[in-house]
Amino acid sequence: MTASTPLPRAPRDRAPRRRLRGIAAAATVVAVALGAVVASETAPAVAAATSDSFSRQSTGGWGTAETGGAYTSYGPAGAAFSVDGGRARIAGIPAGTSAGAWSAGTAMLDGTAGATVALVGTTPLGLYQAVEIRRQADGSSYRGKVELGRSGALRVSLSRTASSGASTALGSVVAAGTAEAGTDVNVRVRATGTAPVALAAKAWVAGTDEPDWQATATDASSARIAKAGATGVWSYASGSNSRTTTVAFDDLSRVPAGSTATPAPSPTPTPTASAAPSPAPTPTPSTPVAVPATGARGSAAVGSAAYPVPSGALFVSSGSGDDGAAGTQGAPLRTIVAAVGKARSGQTIVLRGGTYHEAVVVPYAKQLTIQAYPREAVWLDGSRTFSGFAKSGSSWVVSGYTPKHPTTIAGIRDNPRFVRPEAPLAARLDQVFVGGTQLRQVASASQVVPGTFHVDTAAKTLRIGTDPTGKEVRASDLRQALQVQSAGTTLRGFGVRRYATAYEDRGTIRFDNVRATVRDLVVQDNAMTGITIGNDGALLSRVTVQRSGMLGISAAYAYGMVVEDSVITGNNSERFKAAPVSGGIKIGRSRDVTVRDSDTSRNNGSGIWFDESCYDITVTGNTSNDNEYTGIQLELSDTAVIAGNSTTGGQTGINVFDTGNVRIFNNTLGGNSKFGMTLLQDERRQSVASFEGQDPRRPAIDPTVPWLTRNIQISNNVFATGGNFLIYALDKKTGIAVDRWNLTITGNLFAKRVATTDPAMVAWGQGDNRTLVRYETPAALAAAKGSGWRNTQTTGATTVSGMSAYLGQAASLAVALPSAIASLLGQATGVKRVGIF
């Protein structure tokens, strides 16, 4: 591939029904739009709107709606339906089961339905809820779903449920803000038409402004529901919940199209944009400057990018602008927030050189491009200056330190699941920089020494151990730089640094919608995660993400994502545990994802980590050396190519764990402290709901990702000396012998085991979860496992640098490069070579 600016593959806009890790049991329910659809003059008379405020009391079901019919309920044994005089409840929903109720009344074809929902209690639990519309007698329906993550993130999606209970996702999953556990959330869903059926859903926290429709879809399939039906609600308690779940509902309503709508649970804001977004202005450059396009990895240096400025752009200048100005080049706005508010969808916002101390949200209705002015240095900076330090013993103190940041992860202070004992303050978000150098936080004033700082939140003081004389002192006081809620928004050509991003914020730069594009962006020194992708079709090209506190790039439900020509190094600077999450890049529950031609080295964790039901993975041409844990890791996933990568140093070069159908070609491994490559299996299976990691957009039992290590081909790789084993293969829990995996090892170059302290060449697991048979030579391996396997070996224990002397000889035994892999590596089909090209 080239480093110019390749277009992303066409996104499928199948946005995920995202289930965040440890979904919080919080208010979630499907949004149903109460805004009535206006009927045409020739439309027939329609039924009246109905509603139920649940002001009655009942202990044996939900009784009969105030206007509408009696409720029919369903659920597992132990689920109890009641009405307490203000809300309807479903109590005792066991983990991994669903329950619901519907009121038939007069069937509705076109219209909206809505309800207010909440989790009863504040203990975080995995929870999905929905409002159902056009529900048929056989149980089929359309659902407007809401899920709430433990972080408080609300996400909205649409689906069609068949009579069998199988669910088909429709359209994209859309972020809908945040809500804490126990918060009331309004949900609405709308269905109109029959061929096709047009659907929409939304959700918002009760008491806040009602948004426009957030999730939309069209169902033209033969399975579409084209008949009038009932309205109802549905709840699903995650299989990972540690106890039963109780949910509550209020203000269930049904508004047929053309009827008079009942009052909405919260006011509808005046629209700020026309129904049809304005088209993007024609990109006529004001000056004929070229977009940076070099073969180097990583972003263009801040201040060197030169993207064309289209006519009709809005201009912003932090130094000379005025938010009351027109936003022209001669009269720029002062803040990005003001520019986003003023911009129309499709417009470009151009940032003049300077520092912007802002937290920006790009709303759902505005597809924007935000870029730096050609060759001007632009930084979004989440810190502010502090001065007036007074010497106090061997340190310096300033009063009036007011930044106050969360100290919890997943609701737990200094969560030990993430925080390692030797870095007890990793989850504290305070960041201090003296003369541009970041200091390390300590727990008490007495521990302050040069290079460290301490925050006394009660006294509101900041104490530093580095002399501030003649130096600028900055401390982070903003949490998030950019939350992009709109589809198709592009960020390019500037830098983002020093934000005190919390785990619950997900990322310093957070994309919630489809077709996100990031080019030539530098993201450095932020407290938790640098960039988060939460939807389909994203492209990250020539991006530099360094020294993030926990993780460089996070992605989930990101079908079709491409990361290329980027530098993601030195992340997990706060030294969180290697698992459940830290390091360079971690991607979960995504399909058709590519990470190529990037540097993911020297992260304190894994360099590249695919986890939890990823499918169709391509990892090619990367340098992922000297990571603390693993260079490249595939876990609970399936169908992947790992080719042309360097994964030297660290504990393990490549780890394939509960992952099948993997082709591992032409990589260079060595110098690893434990293993060159591990192939592992444990007890987890995708078909068992109690194991977390299923992709909720896929069938409950998804045959494409069974979480089985099998069908692995290892060819044309270089294994230099290092660690205990060059290849280690074992099922540690379920007794599947490696002989049953369909594992092929051929065409590779191995360092020779000379002394007993040298790593063993191949360890082959038996069927008892522990026994390994060792093969120390290619001949012994071929005699035992594959007579046609042809590997070669050096004459002595050889390091990575020494392996080059053997490459020519080993090439004669290499496997001819298959066309699919040759295309990914930019090589001719049939070429024979070992190691990286």
Tab-separated table of C-alpha atoms in Angstrom, residues 4-225:
chain	number	residue	atom	x	y	z
A	4	SER	CA	-0.840	8.851	-0.097
A	5	THR	CA	-4.455	9.088	0.981
A	6	PRO	CA	-6.273	5.904	0.020
A	7	LEU	CA	-9.997	5.936	0.382
A	8	PRO	CA	-11.539	3.708	3.031
A	9	ARG	CA	-13.457	0.716	1.838
A	10	ALA	CA	-17.099	1.515	1.482
A	11	PRO	CA	-18.659	1.422	4.948
A	12	ARG	CA	-21.710	-0.725	5.374
A	13	ASP	CA	-23.349	1.537	7.907
A	14	ARG	CA	-24.366	-1.511	9.902
A	15	ALA	CA	-23.724	0.246	13.099
A	16	PRO	CA	-23.461	-2.043	16.007
A	17	ARG	CA	-25.791	-2.601	18.822
A	18	ARG	CA	-22.908	-1.929	21.055
A	19	ARG	CA	-22.714	-3.641	24.411
A	20	LEU	CA	-20.048	-1.943	26.454
A	21	ARG	CA	-17.926	-4.116	28.683
A	22	GLY	CA	-19.951	-4.607	31.829
A	23	ILE	CA	-23.039	-2.784	30.664
A	24	ALA	CA	-24.379	-0.738	33.495
A	25	ALA	CA	-27.799	-1.486	34.672
A	26	ALA	CA	-29.200	1.820	34.059
A	27	ALA	CA	-32.074	3.472	32.554
A	28	THR	CA	-32.445	2.083	29.150
A	29	VAL	CA	-35.324	1.617	26.980
A	30	VAL	CA	-36.241	1.976	23.482
A	31	ALA	CA	-37.042	5.425	22.336
A	32	VAL	CA	-40.315	5.910	20.714
A	33	ALA	CA	-41.102	9.152	19.024
A	34	LEU	CA	-44.271	10.722	20.195
A	35	GLY	CA	-44.114	13.327	17.466
A	36	ALA	CA	-47.138	12.415	15.369
A	37	VAL	CA	-46.793	11.891	11.655
A	38	VAL	CA	-49.085	14.191	9.689
A	39	ALA	CA	-51.572	12.260	7.552
A	40	SER	CA	-52.362	13.319	4.015
A	41	GLU	CA	-55.731	14.892	3.233
A	42	THR	CA	-56.887	11.681	1.627
A	43	ALA	CA	-55.848	9.441	4.481
A	44	PRO	CA	-58.564	7.479	6.217
A	45	ALA	CA	-59.526	8.190	9.791
A	46	VAL	CA	-57.055	6.843	12.306
A	47	ALA	CA	-57.338	5.502	15.820
A	48	ALA	CA	-56.847	7.841	18.754
A	49	ALA	CA	-53.623	8.009	20.683
A	50	THR	CA	-53.436	5.902	23.845
A	51	SER	CA	-51.284	6.098	26.956
A	52	ASP	CA	-50.731	4.524	30.349
A	53	SER	CA	-49.263	6.366	33.343
A	54	PHE	CA	-49.443	3.235	35.581
A	55	SER	CA	-51.146	5.148	38.402
A	56	ARG	CA	-52.953	1.999	39.559
A	57	GLN	CA	-51.623	-0.740	41.820
A	58	SER	CA	-51.329	-4.416	40.968
A	59	THR	CA	-49.263	-7.280	42.331
A	60	GLY	CA	-50.252	-9.959	39.822
A	61	GLY	CA	-49.424	-8.392	36.460
A	62	TRP	CA	-49.866	-4.984	34.848
A	63	GLY	CA	-53.658	-5.093	34.531
A	64	THR	CA	-55.309	-2.948	31.849
A	65	ALA	CA	-53.943	0.285	30.378
A	66	GLU	CA	-55.774	3.542	31.164
A	67	THR	CA	-56.520	3.901	27.463
A	68	GLY	CA	-55.932	0.720	25.499
A	69	GLY	CA	-56.208	-2.964	26.211
A	70	ALA	CA	-55.123	-5.425	28.880
A	71	TYR	CA	-51.452	-6.373	29.149
A	72	THR	CA	-50.054	-9.772	28.253
A	73	SER	CA	-46.714	-10.530	29.869
A	74	TYR	CA	-44.004	-13.140	29.375
A	75	GLY	CA	-40.729	-13.990	31.015
A	76	PRO	CA	-38.679	-16.680	32.747
A	77	ALA	CA	-39.610	-18.388	35.981
A	78	GLY	CA	-39.154	-15.987	38.860
A	79	ALA	CA	-39.841	-12.783	36.919
A	80	ALA	CA	-42.604	-10.832	38.679
A	81	PHE	CA	-44.831	-8.185	37.044
A	82	SER	CA	-46.408	-5.468	39.186
A	83	VAL	CA	-47.604	-1.832	39.221
A	84	ASP	CA	-46.763	0.290	42.278
A	85	GLY	CA	-49.036	3.284	41.699
A	86	GLY	CA	-46.481	5.208	39.687
A	87	ARG	CA	-44.521	2.746	37.559
A	88	ALA	CA	-44.794	-0.747	36.147
A	89	ARG	CA	-42.062	-3.167	37.153
A	90	ILE	CA	-40.521	-6.435	36.109
A	91	ALA	CA	-38.588	-7.829	39.060
A	92	GLY	CA	-36.203	-10.773	39.298
A	93	ILE	CA	-35.090	-11.169	35.678
A	94	PRO	CA	-32.331	-13.824	35.790
A	95	ALA	CA	-29.060	-13.246	33.990
A	96	GLY	CA	-29.175	-14.177	30.324
A	97	THR	CA	-32.974	-13.997	30.007
A	98	SER	CA	-35.564	-11.543	28.735
A	99	ALA	CA	-39.052	-10.473	29.767
A	100	GLY	CA	-41.681	-8.139	28.396
A	101	ALA	CA	-45.315	-7.150	28.094
A	102	TRP	CA	-47.617	-5.721	25.446
A	103	SER	CA	-51.028	-4.155	25.236
A	104	ALA	CA	-53.018	-5.097	22.161
A	105	GLY	CA	-55.804	-2.507	22.217
A	106	THR	CA	-56.440	-1.305	18.669
A	107	ALA	CA	-53.652	-2.459	16.375
A	108	MET	CA	-51.495	0.309	14.900
A	109	LEU	CA	-49.761	0.278	11.526
A	110	ASP	CA	-48.141	3.719	11.130
A	111	GLY	CA	-47.210	5.733	14.198
A	112	THR	CA	-44.933	6.051	17.175
A	113	ALA	CA	-44.639	4.431	20.583
A	114	GLY	CA	-42.731	5.517	23.642
A	115	ALA	CA	-41.990	4.903	27.294
A	116	THR	CA	-39.815	6.045	30.161
A	117	VAL	CA	-37.595	3.338	31.571
A	118	ALA	CA	-35.112	2.882	34.403
A	119	LEU	CA	-33.132	0.291	36.259
A	120	VAL	CA	-34.368	-0.162	39.806
A	121	GLY	CA	-31.275	0.256	41.967
A	122	THR	CA	-27.829	1.624	41.237
A	123	THR	CA	-25.709	-1.540	40.996
A	124	PRO	CA	-24.218	-1.697	37.485
A	125	LEU	CA	-25.789	-4.580	35.552
A	126	GLY	CA	-25.853	-5.488	31.873
A	127	LEU	CA	-29.180	-4.324	30.496
A	128	TYR	CA	-30.910	-3.890	27.130
A	129	GLN	CA	-34.449	-2.539	26.846
A	130	ALA	CA	-36.761	-1.799	23.980
A	131	VAL	CA	-40.119	-0.419	22.963
A	132	GLU	CA	-41.893	-2.725	20.560
A	133	ILE	CA	-44.094	-1.630	17.675
A	134	ARG	CA	-46.171	-3.656	15.170
A	135	ARG	CA	-45.984	-6.656	17.491
A	136	GLN	CA	-47.786	-9.641	15.943
A	137	ALA	CA	-49.569	-12.545	17.605
A	138	ASP	CA	-46.589	-14.819	16.865
A	139	GLY	CA	-44.233	-12.513	18.798
A	140	SER	CA	-42.544	-10.855	15.829
A	141	SER	CA	-42.076	-7.096	16.140
A	142	TYR	CA	-39.865	-4.094	15.499
A	143	ARG	CA	-37.842	-2.916	18.492
A	144	GLY	CA	-36.272	0.401	19.275
A	145	LYS	CA	-33.475	-0.651	21.642
A	146	VAL	CA	-31.416	1.180	24.188
A	147	GLU	CA	-28.340	-0.086	25.938
A	148	LEU	CA	-26.509	1.651	28.744
A	149	GLY	CA	-22.859	0.876	29.433
A	150	ARG	CA	-21.352	0.824	32.874
A	151	SER	CA	-19.666	4.063	31.863
A	152	GLY	CA	-23.135	5.591	31.484
A	153	ALA	CA	-23.075	5.656	27.679
A	154	LEU	CA	-26.496	5.334	26.027
A	155	ARG	CA	-26.722	3.734	22.583
A	156	VAL	CA	-29.798	3.375	20.395
A	157	SER	CA	-30.509	0.821	17.674
A	158	LEU	CA	-33.328	-0.762	15.687
A	159	SER	CA	-34.043	-4.430	15.089
A	160	ARG	CA	-36.651	-6.827	13.774
A	161	THR	CA	-37.518	-9.808	15.972
A	162	ALA	CA	-38.886	-12.980	14.388
A	163	SER	CA	-41.418	-15.336	15.913
A	164	SER	CA	-38.515	-17.636	16.823
A	165	GLY	CA	-36.972	-14.877	18.915
A	166	ALA	CA	-34.086	-14.334	16.492
A	167	SER	CA	-33.157	-10.686	16.152
A	168	THR	CA	-31.950	-8.918	12.984
A	169	ALA	CA	-30.163	-5.590	13.383
A	170	LEU	CA	-31.483	-2.801	11.147
A	171	GLY	CA	-29.381	0.250	10.403
A	172	SER	CA	-26.675	1.608	12.654
A	173	VAL	CA	-26.178	1.837	16.388
A	174	VAL	CA	-26.038	5.469	17.461
A	175	ALA	CA	-24.673	7.023	20.645
A	176	ALA	CA	-27.302	8.957	22.577
A	177	GLY	CA	-25.433	10.655	25.400
A	178	THR	CA	-24.963	9.348	28.926
A	179	ALA	CA	-27.069	8.386	31.942
A	180	GLU	CA	-26.169	7.010	35.347
A	181	ALA	CA	-27.709	3.807	36.671
A	182	GLY	CA	-31.170	4.481	38.058
A	183	THR	CA	-31.809	7.470	35.794
A	184	ASP	CA	-35.109	7.767	33.915
A	185	VAL	CA	-34.612	7.557	30.156
A	186	ASN	CA	-37.264	8.377	27.546
A	187	VAL	CA	-37.444	6.097	24.510
A	188	ARG	CA	-39.417	6.400	21.290
A	189	VAL	CA	-39.751	4.317	18.126
A	190	ARG	CA	-41.592	5.036	14.879
A	191	ALA	CA	-42.739	2.799	12.007
A	192	THR	CA	-44.352	3.965	8.752
A	193	GLY	CA	-45.111	2.371	5.400
A	194	THR	CA	-45.241	-1.213	4.234
A	195	ALA	CA	-43.028	-1.551	1.144
A	196	PRO	CA	-40.565	-0.653	2.502
A	197	VAL	CA	-41.052	-0.032	6.218
A	198	ALA	CA	-39.335	3.154	7.467
A	199	LEU	CA	-38.130	3.010	11.083
A	200	ALA	CA	-36.641	5.484	13.551
A	201	ALA	CA	-35.727	5.489	17.249
A	202	LYS	CA	-34.273	7.826	19.862
A	203	ALA	CA	-33.500	7.953	23.586
A	204	TRP	CA	-32.682	10.765	25.979
A	205	VAL	CA	-32.445	11.403	29.699
A	206	ALA	CA	-35.752	12.523	31.184
A	207	GLY	CA	-35.807	16.257	31.840
A	208	THR	CA	-33.444	17.129	28.989
A	209	ASP	CA	-34.334	18.349	25.504
A	210	GLU	CA	-35.771	15.746	23.177
A	211	PRO	CA	-33.398	15.090	20.254
A	212	ASP	CA	-34.168	14.426	16.619
A	213	TRP	CA	-34.383	10.801	15.501
A	214	GLN	CA	-31.053	9.135	16.232
A	215	ALA	CA	-31.234	5.647	14.705
A	216	THR	CA	-33.000	5.174	11.359
A	217	ALA	CA	-33.448	2.218	9.032
A	218	THR	CA	-35.502	0.947	6.097
A	219	ASP	CA	-36.739	-2.646	5.966
A	220	ALA	CA	-37.477	-3.846	2.445
A	221	SER	CA	-36.787	-7.522	3.136
A	222	SER	CA	-39.292	-10.295	2.598
A	223	ALA	CA	-39.420	-10.671	6.398
A	224	ARG	CA	-40.576	-7.086	6.968
A	225	ILE	CA	-43.623	-6.599	9.162
